[in-house]
Structure formats: C-alpha cells, structure tokens
PDB file of N, CA and C in Angstrom:
ATOM      1  N   MET F   1       0.851  -1.171   0.000  1.00 83.00           N
ATOM      2  CA  MET F   1       0.000   0.000   0.000  1.00 83.00           C
ATOM      3  C   MET F   1       0.897   1.234   0.000  1.00 83.00           C
ATOM      4  N   ASP F   2       0.608   2.198  -0.845  1.00 91.00           N
ATOM      5  CA  ASP F   2       1.431   3.399  -0.894  1.00 91.00           C
ATOM      6  C   ASP F   2       0.805   4.530  -0.078  1.00 91.00           C
ATOM      7  N   PHE F   3       1.469   5.670  -0.083  1.00 94.00           N
ATOM      8  CA  PHE F   3       1.068   6.803   0.753  1.00 94.00           C
ATOM      9  C   PHE F   3      -0.386   7.202   0.539  1.00 94.00           C
ATOM     10  N   LYS F   4      -0.780   7.403  -0.703  1.00 96.00           N
ATOM     11  CA  LYS F   4      -2.139   7.884  -0.965  1.00 96.00           C
ATOM     12  C   LYS F   4      -3.193   6.899  -0.466  1.00 96.00           C
ATOM     13  N   ASP F   5      -2.914   5.607  -0.620  1.00 95.00           N
ATOM     14  CA  ASP F   5      -3.856   4.586  -0.152  1.00 95.00           C
ATOM     15  C   ASP F   5      -3.932   4.557   1.376  1.00 95.00           C
ATOM     16  N   ARG F   6      -2.766   4.662   2.019  1.00 95.00           N
ATOM     17  CA  ARG F   6      -2.752   4.674   3.490  1.00 95.00           C
ATOM     18  C   ARG F   6      -3.491   5.903   4.011  1.00 95.00           C
ATOM     19  N   LEU F   7      -3.257   7.032   3.361  1.00 96.00           N
ATOM     20  CA  LEU F   7      -3.878   8.282   3.790  1.00 96.00           C
ATOM     21  C   LEU F   7      -5.402   8.171   3.748  1.00 96.00           C
ATOM     22  N   LYS F   8      -5.918   7.654   2.661  1.00 97.00           N
ATOM     23  CA  LYS F   8      -7.371   7.509   2.528  1.00 97.00           C
ATOM     24  C   LYS F   8      -7.912   6.486   3.517  1.00 97.00           C
ATOM     25  N   THR F   9      -7.233   5.359   3.656  1.00 96.00           N
ATOM     26  CA  THR F   9      -7.670   4.319   4.588  1.00 96.00           C
ATOM     27  C   THR F   9      -7.711   4.837   6.021  1.00 96.00           C
ATOM     28  N   LEU F  10      -6.677   5.557   6.422  1.00 97.00           N
ATOM     29  CA  LEU F  10      -6.643   6.124   7.776  1.00 97.00           C
ATOM     30  C   LEU F  10      -7.793   7.096   7.990  1.00 97.00           C
ATOM     31  N   ARG F  11      -8.015   7.957   7.009  1.00 97.00           N
ATOM     32  CA  ARG F  11      -9.089   8.951   7.128  1.00 97.00           C
ATOM     33  C   ARG F  11     -10.447   8.266   7.254  1.00 97.00           C
ATOM     34  N   LEU F  12     -10.722   7.314   6.375  1.00 98.00           N
ATOM     35  CA  LEU F  12     -12.017   6.648   6.392  1.00 98.00           C
ATOM     36  C   LEU F  12     -12.215   5.805   7.651  1.00 98.00           C
ATOM     37  N   SER F  13     -11.164   5.140   8.111  1.00 97.00           N
ATOM     38  CA  SER F  13     -11.294   4.306   9.308  1.00 97.00           C
ATOM     39  C   SER F  13     -11.516   5.132  10.573  1.00 97.00           C
ATOM     40  N   ASN F  14     -11.226   6.434  10.485  1.00 97.00           N
ATOM     41  CA  ASN F  14     -11.474   7.333  11.611  1.00 97.00           C
ATOM     42  C   ASN F  14     -12.711   8.203  11.394  1.00 97.00           C
ATOM     43  N   ASN F  15     -13.499   7.838  10.377  1.00 98.00           N
ATOM     44  CA  ASN F  15     -14.750   8.549  10.068  1.00 98.00           C
ATOM     45  C   ASN F  15     -14.549  10.049   9.902  1.00 98.00           C
ATOM     46  N   LEU F  16     -13.529  10.415   9.136  1.00 98.00           N
ATOM     47  CA  LEU F  16     -13.211  11.811   8.899  1.00 98.00           C
ATOM     48  C   LEU F  16     -13.430  12.155   7.436  1.00 98.00           C
ATOM     49  N   THR F  17     -13.664  13.422   7.180  1.00 98.00           N
ATOM     50  CA  THR F  17     -13.777  13.891   5.806  1.00 98.00           C
ATOM     51  C   THR F  17     -12.437  14.465   5.360  1.00 98.00           C
ATOM     52  N   GLN F  18     -12.310  14.645   4.069  1.00 97.00           N
ATOM     53  CA  GLN F  18     -11.109  15.283   3.551  1.00 97.00           C
ATOM     54  C   GLN F  18     -10.979  16.690   4.138  1.00 97.00           C
ATOM     55  N   LEU F  19     -12.090  17.370   4.291  1.00 98.00           N
ATOM     56  CA  LEU F  19     -12.066  18.717   4.855  1.00 98.00           C
ATOM     57  C   LEU F  19     -11.606  18.711   6.310  1.00 98.00           C
ATOM     58  N   ASP F  20     -11.996  17.700   7.070  1.00 98.00           N
ATOM     59  CA  ASP F  20     -11.538  17.593   8.460  1.00 98.00           C
ATOM     60  C   ASP F  20     -10.009  17.588   8.526  1.00 98.00           C
ATOM     61  N   ILE F  21      -9.397  16.757   7.698  1.00 98.00           N
ATOM     62  CA  ILE F  21      -7.942  16.637   7.723  1.00 98.00           C
ATOM     63  C   ILE F  21      -7.289  17.887   7.138  1.00 98.00           C
ATOM     64  N   ALA F  22      -7.855  18.423   6.082  1.00 98.00           N
ATOM     65  CA  ALA F  22      -7.309  19.660   5.512  1.00 98.00           C
ATOM     66  C   ALA F  22      -7.306  20.771   6.551  1.00 98.00           C
ATOM     67  N   ASN F  23      -8.378  20.886   7.298  1.00 98.00           N
ATOM     68  CA  ASN F  23      -8.443  21.910   8.344  1.00 98.00           C
ATOM     69  C   ASN F  23      -7.390  21.671   9.419  1.00 98.00           C
ATOM     70  N   TYR F  24      -7.209  20.417   9.815  1.00 97.00           N
ATOM     71  CA  TYR F  24      -6.197  20.091  10.808  1.00 97.00           C
ATOM     72  C   TYR F  24      -4.798  20.473  10.306  1.00 97.00           C
ATOM     73  N   LEU F  25      -4.545  20.203   9.038  1.00 97.00           N
ATOM     74  CA  LEU F  25      -3.237  20.503   8.456  1.00 97.00           C
ATOM     75  C   LEU F  25      -3.068  21.974   8.091  1.00 97.00           C
ATOM     76  N   LYS F  26      -4.176  22.711   8.163  1.00 97.00           N
ATOM     77  CA  LYS F  26      -4.186  24.127   7.787  1.00 97.00           C
ATOM     78  C   LYS F  26      -3.814  24.321   6.311  1.00 97.00           C
ATOM     79  N   ILE F  27      -4.418  23.459   5.476  1.00 96.00           N
ATOM     80  CA  ILE F  27      -4.282  23.583   4.032  1.00 96.00           C
ATOM     81  C   ILE F  27      -5.689  23.569   3.441  1.00 96.00           C
ATOM     82  N   ASN F  28      -5.813  23.977   2.191  1.00 96.00           N
ATOM     83  CA  ASN F  28      -7.157  23.949   1.603  1.00 96.00           C
ATOM     84  C   ASN F  28      -7.523  22.529   1.191  1.00 96.00           C
ATOM     85  N   ASP F  29      -8.808  22.311   1.005  1.00 95.00           N
ATOM     86  CA  ASP F  29      -9.280  20.960   0.728  1.00 95.00           C
ATOM     87  C   ASP F  29      -8.734  20.415  -0.588  1.00 95.00           C
ATOM     88  N   ARG F  30      -8.520  21.268  -1.573  1.00 97.00           N
ATOM     89  CA  ARG F  30      -7.968  20.817  -2.858  1.00 97.00           C
ATOM     90  C   ARG F  30      -6.535  20.306  -2.673  1.00 97.00           C
ATOM     91  N   SER F  31      -5.763  20.972  -1.843  1.00 97.00           N
ATOM     92  CA  SER F  31      -4.390  20.515  -1.589  1.00 97.00           C
ATOM     93  C   SER F  31      -4.399  19.149  -0.915  1.00 97.00           C
ATOM     94  N   TYR F  32      -5.331  18.950   0.016  1.00 97.00           N
ATOM     95  CA  TYR F  32      -5.426  17.641   0.657  1.00 97.00           C
ATOM     96  C   TYR F  32      -5.873  16.580  -0.347  1.00 97.00           C
ATOM     97  N   GLN F  33      -6.850  16.906  -1.167  1.00 98.00           N
ATOM     98  CA  GLN F  33      -7.316  15.956  -2.177  1.00 98.00           C
ATOM     99  C   GLN F  33      -6.171  15.534  -3.095  1.00 98.00           C
ATOM    100  N   ASN F  34      -5.330  16.472  -3.457  1.00 98.00           N
ATOM    101  CA  ASN F  34      -4.191  16.153  -4.313  1.00 98.00           C
ATOM    102  C   ASN F  34      -3.245  15.162  -3.647  1.00 98.00           C
ATOM    103  N   LEU F  35      -3.088  15.263  -2.331  1.00 97.00           N
ATOM    104  CA  LEU F  35      -2.280  14.286  -1.607  1.00 97.00           C
ATOM    105  C   LEU F  35      -2.933  12.912  -1.658  1.00 97.00           C
ATOM    106  N   GLU F  36      -4.218  12.879  -1.397  1.00 96.00           N
ATOM    107  CA  GLU F  36      -4.934  11.611  -1.331  1.00 96.00           C
ATOM    108  C   GLU F  36      -5.092  10.959  -2.704  1.00 96.00           C
ATOM    109  N   TYR F  37      -5.102  11.749  -3.747  1.00 96.00           N
ATOM    110  CA  TYR F  37      -5.218  11.211  -5.099  1.00 96.00           C
ATOM    111  C   TYR F  37      -3.849  10.940  -5.726  1.00 96.00           C
ATOM    112  N   GLY F  38      -2.784  11.250  -5.002  1.00 95.00           N
ATOM    113  CA  GLY F  38      -1.440  11.006  -5.509  1.00 95.00           C
ATOM    114  C   GLY F  38      -0.965  12.017  -6.529  1.00 95.00           C
ATOM    115  N   LYS F  39      -1.626  13.158  -6.610  1.00 97.00           N
ATOM    116  CA  LYS F  39      -1.247  14.189  -7.569  1.00 97.00           C
ATOM    117  C   LYS F  39      -0.139  15.100  -7.047  1.00 97.00           C
ATOM    118  N   SER F  40       0.096  15.073  -5.748  1.00 96.00           N
ATOM    119  CA  SER F  40       1.199  15.846  -5.175  1.00 96.00           C
ATOM    120  C   SER F  40       1.816  15.065  -4.024  1.00 96.00           C
ATOM    121  N   LYS F  41       3.031  15.425  -3.687  1.00 95.00           N
ATOM    122  CA  LYS F  41       3.767  14.781  -2.605  1.00 95.00           C
ATOM    123  C   LYS F  41       3.668  15.650  -1.348  1.00 95.00           C
ATOM    124  N   PRO F  42       3.620  15.023  -0.185  1.00 96.00           N
ATOM    125  CA  PRO F  42       3.506  15.810   1.045  1.00 96.00           C
ATOM    126  C   PRO F  42       4.829  16.455   1.424  1.00 96.00           C
ATOM    127  N   LYS F  43       4.729  17.607   2.064  1.00 95.00           N
ATOM    128  CA  LYS F  43       5.904  18.254   2.629  1.00 95.00           C
ATOM    129  C   LYS F  43       6.285  17.497   3.905  1.00 95.00           C
ATOM    130  N   TYR F  44       7.516  17.657   4.298  1.00 95.00           N
ATOM    131  CA  TYR F  44       8.029  16.975   5.478  1.00 95.00           C
ATOM    132  C   TYR F  44       7.179  17.276   6.710  1.00 95.00           C
ATOM    133  N   ASP F  45       6.849  18.554   6.936  1.00 96.00           N
ATOM    134  CA  ASP F  45       6.059  18.917   8.120  1.00 96.00           C
ATOM    135  C   ASP F  45       4.648  18.339   8.057  1.00 96.00           C
ATOM    136  N   THR F  46       4.120  18.148   6.862  1.00 97.00           N
ATOM    137  CA  THR F  46       2.806  17.531   6.706  1.00 97.00           C
ATOM    138  C   THR F  46       2.857  16.062   7.111  1.00 97.00           C
ATOM    139  N   LEU F  47       3.918  15.367   6.724  1.00 96.00           N
ATOM    140  CA  LEU F  47       4.083  13.965   7.131  1.00 96.00           C
ATOM    141  C   LEU F  47       4.127  13.839   8.648  1.00 96.00           C
ATOM    142  N   ILE F  48       4.859  14.736   9.276  1.00 96.00           N
ATOM    143  CA  ILE F  48       4.963  14.706  10.738  1.00 96.00           C
ATOM    144  C   ILE F  48       3.608  14.947  11.384  1.00 96.00           C
ATOM    145  N   LYS F  49       2.875  15.933  10.897  1.00 97.00           N
ATOM    146  CA  LYS F  49       1.555  16.241  11.457  1.00 97.00           C
ATOM    147  C   LYS F  49       0.597  15.062  11.296  1.00 97.00           C
ATOM    148  N   LEU F  50       0.622  14.438  10.130  1.00 97.00           N
ATOM    149  CA  LEU F  50      -0.263  13.290   9.899  1.00 97.00           C
ATOM    150  C   LEU F  50       0.102  12.119  10.796  1.00 97.00           C
ATOM    151  N   ALA F  51       1.387  11.832  10.912  1.00 96.00           N
ATOM    152  CA  ALA F  51       1.820  10.729  11.777  1.00 96.00           C
ATOM    153  C   ALA F  51       1.443  11.010  13.224  1.00 96.00           C
ATOM    154  N   ASP F  52       1.605  12.244  13.666  1.00 95.00           N
ATOM    155  CA  ASP F  52       1.218  12.614  15.034  1.00 95.00           C
ATOM    156  C   ASP F  52      -0.295  12.495  15.224  1.00 95.00           C
ATOM    157  N   TYR F  53      -1.041  12.977  14.248  1.00 96.00           N
ATOM    158  CA  TYR F  53      -2.503  12.960  14.352  1.00 96.00           C
ATOM    159  C   TYR F  53      -3.032  11.533  14.495  1.00 96.00           C
ATOM    160  N   TYR F  54      -2.533  10.640  13.661  1.00 96.00           N
ATOM    161  CA  TYR F  54      -3.005   9.259  13.679  1.00 96.00           C
ATOM    162  C   TYR F  54      -2.214   8.371  14.646  1.00 96.00           C
ATOM    163  N   ASN F  55      -1.206   8.929  15.277  1.00 94.00           N
ATOM    164  CA  ASN F  55      -0.348   8.211  16.213  1.00 94.00           C
ATOM    165  C   ASN F  55       0.267   6.960  15.563  1.00 94.00           C
ATOM    166  N   ILE F  56       0.877   7.197  14.406  1.00 95.00           N
ATOM    167  CA  ILE F  56       1.520   6.134  13.633  1.00 95.00           C
ATOM    168  C   ILE F  56       2.929   6.577  13.253  1.00 95.00           C
ATOM    169  N   SER F  57       3.713   5.634  12.765  1.00 94.00           N
ATOM    170  CA  SER F  57       5.058   5.979  12.309  1.00 94.00           C
ATOM    171  C   SER F  57       4.988   6.560  10.895  1.00 94.00           C
ATOM    172  N   ILE F  58       5.961   7.393  10.573  1.00 93.00           N
ATOM    173  CA  ILE F  58       6.053   7.930   9.218  1.00 93.00           C
ATOM    174  C   ILE F  58       6.345   6.802   8.238  1.00 93.00           C
ATOM    175  N   ASP F  59       7.152   5.824   8.645  1.00 93.00           N
ATOM    176  CA  ASP F  59       7.439   4.686   7.765  1.00 93.00           C
ATOM    177  C   ASP F  59       6.153   3.971   7.355  1.00 93.00           C
ATOM    178  N   TYR F  60       5.238   3.797   8.290  1.00 93.00           N
ATOM    179  CA  TYR F  60       3.957   3.171   7.966  1.00 93.00           C
ATOM    180  C   TYR F  60       3.171   4.063   7.003  1.00 93.00           C
ATOM    181  N   LEU F  61       3.137   5.336   7.288  1.00 94.00           N
ATOM    182  CA  LEU F  61       2.369   6.279   6.476  1.00 94.00           C
ATOM    183  C   LEU F  61       2.832   6.286   5.021  1.00 94.00           C
ATOM    184  N   VAL F  62       4.133   6.218   4.813  1.00 92.00           N
ATOM    185  CA  VAL F  62       4.647   6.282   3.444  1.00 92.00           C
ATOM    186  C   VAL F  62       4.808   4.911   2.795  1.00 92.00           C
ATOM    187  N   GLY F  63       4.405   3.847   3.491  1.00 89.00           N
ATOM    188  CA  GLY F  63       4.410   2.519   2.898  1.00 89.00           C
ATOM    189  C   GLY F  63       5.717   1.766   3.032  1.00 89.00           C
ATOM    190  N   ARG F  64       6.614   2.225   3.887  1.00 89.00           N
ATOM    191  CA  ARG F  64       7.892   1.522   4.077  1.00 89.00           C
ATOM    192  C   ARG F  64       7.793   0.417   5.105  1.00 89.00           C
ATOM    193  N   SER F  65       6.690   0.380   5.840  1.00 88.00           N
ATOM    194  CA  SER F  65       6.484  -0.635   6.864  1.00 88.00           C
ATOM    195  C   SER F  65       5.000  -0.954   6.949  1.00 88.00           C
ATOM    196  N   ASP F  66       4.688  -2.161   7.349  1.00 86.00           N
ATOM    197  CA  ASP F  66       3.297  -2.526   7.578  1.00 86.00           C
ATOM    198  C   ASP F  66       2.943  -2.452   9.061  1.00 86.00           C
ATOM    199  N   ASP F  67       3.895  -2.000   9.865  1.00 84.00           N
ATOM    200  CA  ASP F  67       3.692  -1.859  11.304  1.00 84.00           C
ATOM    201  C   ASP F  67       3.442  -0.389  11.634  1.00 84.00           C
ATOM    202  N   PRO F  68       2.214  -0.043  12.006  1.00 87.00           N
ATOM    203  CA  PRO F  68       1.897   1.362  12.258  1.00 87.00           C
ATOM    204  C   PRO F  68       2.428   1.912  13.587  1.00 87.00           C
ATOM    205  N   THR F  69       2.926   1.034  14.458  1.00 84.00           N
ATOM    206  CA  THR F  69       3.347   1.503  15.778  1.00 84.00           C
ATOM    207  C   THR F  69       4.603   2.347  15.703  1.00 84.00           C
ATOM    208  N   ARG F  70       4.664   3.273  16.613  1.00 66.00           N
ATOM    209  CA  ARG F  70       5.849   4.119  16.717  1.00 66.00           C
ATOM    210  C   ARG F  70       6.890   3.413  17.553  1.00 66.00           C
ATOM    211  N   ARG F  71       8.129   3.633  17.231  1.00 58.00           N
ATOM    212  CA  ARG F  71       9.218   3.035  18.002  1.00 58.00           C
ATOM    213  C   ARG F  71      10.109   4.108  18.535  1.00 58.00           C
TER     214      ARG F  71
END
C-alpha cells in the first residue's frame, strides 16, 4: 500500500472527511485531495503532522512498513 492509499484508509477508518484533515493541516481541501489522489507529494512537516494525528510511524504512512506503531 502506498502513501495515498494509506492516507485515505486512515481517514475513512477514523470517520473523517477530507475537509476535516485539511483543516487540521491548515491547508485547503484541494491541496489535501491532491495528496490523497497522488497528484502531489507531502511536505516533510505535513508527514509529521499526519503521523502525530493518527499516532503512527512515518514509515507506515509512506508505505515503508506494515507496522503502524511508533518506536
């Protein structure tokens, strides 16, 4: 699973909308949609915010690991 797929799965499993996450990240909804659709790459600080929000590792978020736990 790659970043865009993990991002969407995490959002849906937490019953959140794209706008909910965009607001949390302080970006517009179109910018968030572009991340989720794979049309743009996340900035480093965005990866950190997402990992913190979902309490997961960045490696899991970007598809480098199947273990979401932080170490």
